mmCIF file of C-alpha atoms in Angstrom:
data_model
loop_
_atom_site.group_PDB
_atom_site.id
_atom_site.type_symbol
_atom_site.label_atom_id
_atom_site.label_comp_id
_atom_site.label_asym_id
_atom_site.label_seq_id
_atom_site.Cartn_x
_atom_site.Cartn_y
_atom_site.Cartn_z
ATOM 1 C CA MET U 1 35.774 -16.311 -15.952
ATOM 2 C CA ALA U 2 33.633 -13.566 -17.465
ATOM 3 C CA ARG U 3 35.003 -12.290 -20.728
ATOM 4 C CA PRO U 4 36.361 -8.730 -20.230
ATOM 5 C CA THR U 5 35.230 -5.944 -22.510
ATOM 6 C CA PRO U 6 36.982 -2.616 -23.003
ATOM 7 C CA SER U 7 34.636 -1.006 -20.460
ATOM 8 C CA THR U 8 34.573 -3.782 -17.854
ATOM 9 C CA PRO U 9 37.471 -5.374 -16.027
ATOM 10 C CA ALA U 10 37.975 -9.123 -15.966
ATOM 11 C CA VAL U 11 35.840 -10.424 -13.109
ATOM 12 C CA ARG U 12 35.467 -13.967 -11.920
ATOM 13 C CA LEU U 13 31.812 -14.933 -11.783
ATOM 14 C CA GLU U 14 31.450 -16.226 -8.203
ATOM 15 C CA VAL U 15 27.959 -17.637 -8.707
ATOM 16 C CA PRO U 16 27.457 -20.504 -11.138
ATOM 17 C CA ALA U 17 25.352 -19.213 -14.052
ATOM 18 C CA PRO U 18 22.178 -21.228 -13.259
ATOM 19 C CA ALA U 19 22.205 -20.034 -9.624
ATOM 20 C CA LEU U 20 22.383 -16.321 -10.475
ATOM 21 C CA PRO U 21 18.888 -16.074 -11.964
ATOM 22 C CA THR U 22 17.454 -17.936 -8.964
ATOM 23 C CA ARG U 23 19.246 -15.753 -6.405
ATOM 24 C CA LEU U 24 18.318 -12.584 -8.288
ATOM 25 C CA ARG U 25 14.659 -13.625 -8.592
ATOM 26 C CA LEU U 26 14.452 -14.394 -4.893
ATOM 27 C CA ALA U 27 16.207 -11.187 -3.833
ATOM 28 C CA VAL U 28 14.084 -8.972 -6.094
ATOM 29 C CA THR U 29 10.883 -10.715 -5.011
ATOM 30 C CA ARG U 30 11.727 -10.343 -1.306
ATOM 31 C CA LEU U 31 12.704 -6.702 -1.754
ATOM 32 C CA ALA U 32 9.470 -5.992 -3.633
ATOM 33 C CA ARG U 33 7.491 -7.646 -0.806
ATOM 34 C CA ARG U 34 9.285 -5.577 1.831
ATOM 35 C CA LEU U 35 8.620 -2.390 -0.133
ATOM 36 C CA ARG U 36 4.928 -3.274 -0.456
ATOM 37 C CA GLN U 37 4.810 -3.738 3.311
ATOM 38 C CA GLN U 38 6.267 -0.259 3.787
ATOM 39 C CA ALA U 39 3.477 1.392 1.785
ATOM 40 C CA GLU U 40 1.181 1.382 4.842
ATOM 41 C CA THR U 41 -1.907 2.288 2.849
ATOM 42 C CA GLU U 42 -5.331 0.764 2.608
ATOM 43 C CA ALA U 43 -4.761 0.363 -1.135
ATOM 44 C CA SER U 44 -3.741 -3.067 -2.385
ATOM 45 C CA PRO U 45 -0.551 -3.557 -4.411
ATOM 46 C CA THR U 46 -2.726 -3.913 -7.524
ATOM 47 C CA GLN U 47 -4.526 -0.660 -6.772
ATOM 48 C CA LEU U 48 -1.208 1.143 -6.204
ATOM 49 C CA ALA U 49 0.128 -0.217 -9.491
ATOM 50 C CA VAL U 50 -3.006 0.912 -11.325
ATOM 51 C CA LEU U 51 -2.852 4.320 -9.648
ATOM 52 C CA GLY U 52 0.796 4.703 -10.682
ATOM 53 C CA THR U 53 -0.017 3.840 -14.272
ATOM 54 C CA VAL U 54 -2.954 6.243 -14.346
ATOM 55 C CA GLU U 55 -0.718 8.967 -12.934
ATOM 56 C CA ARG U 56 1.940 8.367 -15.580
ATOM 57 C CA ASP U 57 -0.179 7.502 -18.635
ATOM 58 C CA GLY U 58 -3.554 9.042 -17.885
ATOM 59 C CA PRO U 59 -6.081 9.946 -18.881
ATOM 60 C CA ILE U 60 -6.253 6.350 -20.060
ATOM 61 C CA THR U 61 -9.037 3.980 -21.103
ATOM 62 C CA LEU U 62 -9.790 0.843 -19.108
ATOM 63 C CA GLY U 63 -8.685 -1.300 -22.059
ATOM 64 C CA GLU U 64 -5.349 0.510 -22.334
ATOM 65 C CA LEU U 65 -4.901 0.250 -18.587
ATOM 66 C CA ALA U 66 -5.585 -3.507 -18.619
ATOM 67 C CA ALA U 67 -3.015 -3.948 -21.403
ATOM 68 C CA VAL U 68 -0.332 -1.951 -19.589
ATOM 69 C CA GLU U 69 -0.947 -3.784 -16.310
ATOM 70 C CA ARG U 70 -1.201 -7.129 -18.136
ATOM 71 C CA VAL U 71 -4.450 -8.100 -16.474
ATOM 72 C CA GLN U 72 -7.913 -8.972 -17.718
ATOM 73 C CA PRO U 73 -10.444 -6.150 -18.204
ATOM 74 C CA PRO U 74 -12.667 -7.319 -15.290
ATOM 75 C CA THR U 75 -9.672 -7.002 -12.933
ATOM 76 C CA ILE U 76 -9.045 -3.421 -14.057
ATOM 77 C CA THR U 77 -12.724 -2.549 -13.895
ATOM 78 C CA ALA U 78 -12.884 -3.761 -10.278
ATOM 79 C CA ALA U 79 -9.628 -2.014 -9.264
ATOM 80 C CA VAL U 80 -10.658 1.271 -10.876
ATOM 81 C CA GLY U 81 -14.096 0.984 -9.265
ATOM 82 C CA ARG U 82 -12.536 0.678 -5.813
ATOM 83 C CA LEU U 83 -10.117 3.549 -6.522
ATOM 84 C CA GLU U 84 -12.990 5.671 -7.794
ATOM 85 C CA GLN U 85 -15.071 4.950 -4.669
ATOM 86 C CA ARG U 86 -12.176 6.226 -2.552
ATOM 87 C CA GLY U 87 -11.845 9.374 -4.672
ATOM 88 C CA LEU U 88 -8.367 8.428 -5.933
ATOM 89 C CA VAL U 89 -9.291 8.352 -9.632
ATOM 90 C CA GLN U 90 -12.151 9.665 -11.713
ATOM 91 C CA ARG U 91 -13.613 8.663 -15.045
ATOM 92 C CA ARG U 92 -14.286 11.297 -17.659
ATOM 93 C CA THR U 93 -16.006 10.936 -20.980
ATOM 94 C CA ASP U 94 -13.636 11.343 -23.909
ATOM 95 C CA PRO U 95 -14.548 14.640 -25.629
ATOM 96 C CA ASP U 96 -13.791 13.143 -29.067
ATOM 97 C CA ASP U 97 -15.729 9.912 -28.564
ATOM 98 C CA ARG U 98 -18.479 10.063 -25.941
ATOM 99 C CA ARG U 99 -18.656 6.240 -25.860
ATOM 100 C CA VAL U 100 -15.170 6.125 -24.306
ATOM 101 C CA ALA U 101 -14.351 6.872 -20.688
ATOM 102 C CA ARG U 102 -10.855 7.802 -19.593
ATOM 103 C CA VAL U 103 -9.506 7.350 -16.092
ATOM 104 C CA GLU U 104 -7.407 10.065 -14.490
ATOM 105 C CA ILE U 105 -5.823 10.480 -11.082
ATOM 106 C CA THR U 106 -7.239 12.923 -8.532
ATOM 107 C CA PRO U 107 -5.231 15.134 -6.184
ATOM 108 C CA GLU U 108 -6.047 12.679 -3.374
ATOM 109 C CA GLY U 109 -4.680 9.835 -5.525
ATOM 110 C CA ARG U 110 -1.453 11.784 -6.090
ATOM 111 C CA ARG U 111 -1.122 12.349 -2.330
ATOM 112 C CA LEU U 112 -1.594 8.649 -1.617
ATOM 113 C CA LEU U 113 1.032 7.674 -4.191
ATOM 114 C CA GLU U 114 3.500 10.250 -2.875
ATOM 115 C CA GLN U 115 2.981 9.030 0.690
ATOM 116 C CA SER U 116 3.496 5.407 -0.356
ATOM 117 C CA ARG U 117 6.595 6.222 -2.402
ATOM 118 C CA SER U 118 8.073 8.352 0.381
ATOM 119 C CA ARG U 119 7.720 5.529 2.903
ATOM 120 C CA LYS U 120 9.312 3.027 0.529
ATOM 121 C CA THR U 121 12.184 5.399 -0.257
ATOM 122 C CA ALA U 122 12.743 6.100 3.448
ATOM 123 C CA TYR U 123 12.908 2.355 4.114
ATOM 124 C CA LEU U 124 15.530 1.918 1.391
ATOM 125 C CA GLU U 125 17.493 4.922 2.650
ATOM 126 C CA ARG U 126 17.629 3.379 6.140
ATOM 127 C CA ARG U 127 18.745 0.019 4.768
ATOM 128 C CA LEU U 128 21.343 1.539 2.415
ATOM 129 C CA ALA U 129 22.793 3.606 5.266
ATOM 130 C CA THR U 130 23.954 0.364 6.887
ATOM 131 C CA LEU U 131 26.126 -0.515 3.868
ATOM 132 C CA THR U 132 29.673 0.456 3.114
ATOM 133 C CA ALA U 133 30.439 3.018 0.427
ATOM 134 C CA ASP U 134 31.734 0.215 -1.824
ATOM 135 C CA GLU U 135 28.516 -1.757 -1.355
ATOM 136 C CA ARG U 136 26.421 1.296 -2.253
ATOM 137 C CA ILE U 137 28.553 1.843 -5.373
ATOM 138 C CA THR U 138 28.009 -1.795 -6.314
ATOM 139 C CA LEU U 139 24.240 -1.398 -5.886
ATOM 140 C CA GLU U 140 24.322 1.786 -7.981
ATOM 141 C CA ARG U 141 25.947 -0.193 -10.790
ATOM 142 C CA ALA U 142 23.492 -3.074 -10.314
ATOM 143 C CA ALA U 143 20.532 -0.667 -10.492
ATOM 144 C CA GLY U 144 21.784 0.562 -13.863
ATOM 145 C CA ILE U 145 22.133 -2.998 -15.113
ATOM 146 C CA LEU U 146 18.629 -3.903 -13.931
ATOM 147 C CA GLU U 147 17.223 -0.786 -15.603
ATOM 148 C CA ARG U 148 18.926 -1.805 -18.839
ATOM 149 C CA LEU U 149 17.449 -5.317 -18.595
ATOM 150 C CA LEU U 150 13.989 -3.835 -18.148
ATOM 151 C CA GLU U 151 14.465 -1.382 -21.019
ATOM 152 C CA GLU U 152 15.107 -4.343 -23.304
ATOM 153 C CA ASP U 153 11.519 -5.407 -22.540
ATOM 154 C CA ALA U 154 10.232 -1.920 -23.433
ATOM 155 C CA GLY U 155 9.725 -2.971 -27.039
ATOM 156 C CA ASP U 156 6.769 -4.988 -25.813
ATOM 157 C CA ALA U 157 3.871 -2.495 -25.840
ATOM 158 C CA ALA U 158 2.180 -4.216 -22.918
ATOM 159 C CA ALA U 159 5.255 -4.235 -20.675
ATOM 160 C CA PRO U 160 4.383 -3.073 -17.157
ATOM 161 C CA ARG U 161 5.810 0.373 -16.523
ATOM 162 C CA SER U 162 4.128 1.481 -13.343
ATOM 163 C CA ARG U 163 6.013 2.769 -10.297
ATOM 164 C CA PRO U 164 3.800 2.292 -7.328
#
């Protein structure tokens, strides 16, 4: 039995503790895969993640971008190169230090991200419409809990924060 707190009622934990992390990992992984499939773009998941980070944090250096995405610099260099070839990002020389290049998103990159996000949101809206009101309320609460879990990782400077 979960220990009640003043803000939460006493609830019996239906899933044995070791099984919950496994079920949650599998569900989140499958949902993430389905959302990636909904993107319907020529950009890879890595490129969309990089594009999202550049949109949010840019202009950003390749080193900063690699740290945020938690990948090696050659991976970021290749991803940014492909995005740049497609006109989705551009590199600009830092006005304060001409040895440094910063990556920023282009209007075309913003359009691609918006299109991808809209398709993913529409997919979720269709799926959520099949649920009962109580199930949607439960998912609303679960989303808040998941957000809180992720915020606890925010102290780590290199935590991924992109929203492709």
